[in-house]
Short mmCIF file of C-alpha atoms in Angstrom, two decimals:
data_model
loop_
_atom_site.label_atom_id
_atom_site.label_comp_id
_atom_site.label_asym_id
_atom_site.label_seq_id
_atom_site.Cartn_x
_atom_site.Cartn_y
_atom_site.Cartn_z
CA UNK A 18 5.84 9.36 120.02
CA UNK A 19 2.53 11.07 120.81
CA UNK A 20 2.21 13.08 123.98
CA UNK A 21 -0.44 10.81 125.50
CA UNK A 22 0.89 7.49 124.21
CA UNK A 23 1.08 4.47 126.48
CA UNK A 24 4.87 4.69 126.56
CA UNK A 25 4.81 8.34 127.60
CA UNK A 26 2.17 7.61 130.26
CA UNK A 27 4.39 4.87 131.72
CA UNK A 28 7.41 7.18 131.70
CA UNK A 29 5.38 9.89 133.46
CA UNK A 30 4.26 7.43 136.16
CA UNK A 31 7.79 6.09 136.71
CA UNK A 32 9.33 9.57 136.90
CA UNK A 33 6.57 10.68 139.31
CA UNK A 34 7.17 7.67 141.57
CA UNK A 35 10.94 8.17 141.63
CA UNK A 36 10.71 11.95 142.13
CA UNK A 37 8.41 11.39 145.10
CA UNK A 38 10.85 8.92 146.60
CA UNK A 39 13.88 11.16 145.99
CA UNK A 40 12.20 14.22 147.50
CA UNK A 41 10.93 12.26 150.48
CA UNK A 42 14.14 10.41 151.36
CA UNK A 43 17.18 12.02 149.72
CA UNK A 44 16.73 15.81 149.57
CA UNK A 45 18.06 17.47 152.74
CA UNK A 46 17.53 21.12 151.78
CA UNK A 47 16.62 23.33 154.76
CA UNK A 48 13.99 25.09 152.61
CA UNK A 49 11.89 21.94 152.67
CA UNK A 50 12.12 21.75 156.45
CA UNK A 51 9.28 19.67 157.81
CA UNK A 52 6.89 20.53 154.96
CA UNK A 53 5.09 17.61 153.40
CA UNK A 54 5.75 17.78 149.66
CA UNK A 55 3.67 15.67 147.28
CA UNK A 56 4.34 15.18 143.58
CA UNK A 57 0.83 15.47 142.17
CA UNK A 58 1.63 14.79 138.52
CA UNK A 59 4.49 14.80 136.04
CA UNK A 60 4.57 15.68 132.36
CA UNK A 61 7.63 14.53 130.44
CA UNK A 62 7.90 15.79 126.86
CA UNK A 63 7.90 13.10 124.18
CA UNK A 64 11.58 13.79 123.36
CA UNK A 65 12.46 13.27 127.07
CA UNK A 66 14.25 16.62 127.28
CA UNK A 67 11.97 18.48 129.72
CA UNK A 68 9.82 17.53 132.67
CA UNK A 69 7.20 19.58 134.52
CA UNK A 70 6.63 18.28 138.03
CA UNK A 71 3.51 19.61 139.73
CA UNK A 72 3.96 19.63 143.50
CA UNK A 73 1.63 20.27 146.39
CA UNK A 74 2.82 21.38 149.81
CA UNK A 75 0.81 20.84 152.96
CA UNK A 76 1.01 23.94 155.10
CA UNK A 77 1.03 27.69 154.75
CA UNK A 78 1.71 29.69 151.61
CA UNK A 79 5.13 30.62 152.99
CA UNK A 80 5.98 26.95 153.51
CA UNK A 81 4.99 26.26 149.90
CA UNK A 82 7.25 29.06 148.61
CA UNK A 83 10.15 27.83 150.75
CA UNK A 84 9.64 24.25 149.55
CA UNK A 85 9.60 25.39 145.93
CA UNK A 86 12.81 27.38 146.46
CA UNK A 87 14.41 24.39 148.17
CA UNK A 88 13.50 22.08 145.31
CA UNK A 89 14.85 24.54 142.76
CA UNK A 90 18.14 24.73 144.70
CA UNK A 91 18.37 20.93 144.75
CA UNK A 92 17.32 20.42 141.11
CA UNK A 93 20.82 19.29 140.04
CA UNK A 94 21.01 16.67 142.77
CA UNK A 95 17.46 15.48 142.06
CA UNK A 96 18.20 15.18 138.35
CA UNK A 97 21.39 13.18 139.04
CA UNK A 98 19.49 10.82 141.34
CA UNK A 99 16.70 10.47 138.77
CA UNK A 100 19.25 9.56 136.09
CA UNK A 101 20.58 6.76 138.29
CA UNK A 102 17.14 5.36 139.07
CA UNK A 103 15.26 5.66 135.77
CA UNK A 104 16.84 4.27 132.63
CA UNK A 105 16.01 6.86 129.98
CA UNK A 106 17.84 7.94 126.84
CA UNK A 107 17.92 11.52 128.18
CA UNK A 108 17.45 12.69 131.73
CA UNK A 109 14.92 15.50 131.46
CA UNK A 110 15.50 19.00 132.80
CA UNK A 111 13.20 19.42 135.77
CA UNK A 112 10.85 22.34 136.37
CA UNK A 113 8.85 22.34 139.61
CA UNK A 114 5.44 24.01 139.52
CA UNK A 115 3.33 24.64 142.60
CA UNK A 116 -0.06 22.95 142.22
CA UNK A 117 -2.72 24.19 144.60
CA UNK A 118 -5.57 22.05 143.29
CA UNK A 119 -5.65 19.83 146.41
CA UNK A 120 -5.78 22.87 148.69
CA UNK A 121 -8.50 24.40 146.50
CA UNK A 122 -10.49 21.14 146.65
CA UNK A 123 -10.29 21.03 150.44
CA UNK A 124 -11.42 24.67 150.63
CA UNK A 125 -14.38 24.01 148.30
CA UNK A 126 -15.32 20.91 150.30
CA UNK A 127 -15.40 22.97 153.51
CA UNK A 128 -17.59 25.59 151.84
CA UNK A 129 -20.01 22.90 150.61
CA UNK A 130 -20.11 21.32 154.07
CA UNK A 131 -20.88 24.71 155.61
CA UNK A 132 -23.74 25.31 153.19
CA UNK A 133 -25.22 21.81 153.39
CA UNK A 134 -24.78 21.70 157.17
CA UNK A 135 -27.28 24.52 157.53
CA UNK A 136 -29.70 22.91 155.07
CA UNK A 137 -29.81 19.50 156.74
CA UNK A 138 -30.78 20.91 160.14
CA UNK A 139 -33.55 23.04 158.60
CA UNK A 140 -34.98 20.17 156.55
CA UNK A 141 -35.00 17.81 159.55
CA UNK A 142 -36.97 20.33 161.60
CA UNK A 143 -39.62 20.66 158.86
CA UNK A 144 -40.13 16.90 158.65
CA UNK A 145 -40.91 16.66 162.36
CA UNK A 146 -43.76 19.18 162.10
CA UNK A 147 -45.51 17.40 159.22
CA UNK A 148 -45.58 13.94 160.81
CA UNK A 149 -48.99 13.04 162.29
CA UNK A 150 -50.34 10.22 164.37
CA UNK A 151 -53.07 7.99 163.01
CA UNK A 152 -55.34 8.99 165.90
CA UNK A 153 -55.73 12.56 164.62
CA UNK A 154 -57.45 11.38 161.44
CA UNK A 155 -60.17 9.41 163.18
CA UNK A 156 -61.74 12.46 164.84
CA UNK A 157 -64.63 14.23 163.12
#
């Protein structure tokens, strides 16, 4: 089975959906606390032995580290729950990886808004100066 085959893509989507549900409803680790953990993407190897789960945590960097530690402590429980919910030949070993792409995107969006915010006010002021009434052209 190829890495990007349709079957592997479906398995990735199903594992991602179930991991999100398990983390949201079943995991009671104090490391997660009130942090909002999102499973961004999942990559299951074609032999179904290993799974990389990319997670994003809303909050501070410390909250993200604590959430990652909490998930790593609960990896056995999560894997057992995943085995009961997803019918696979092998239940993959889970590895959680912190993905900061969403946070990076929000930061870049703020920077772009800051830069373009200054440009729009300058360009609007220039347009007002160039507008003329029709009466000015009739005078000799």
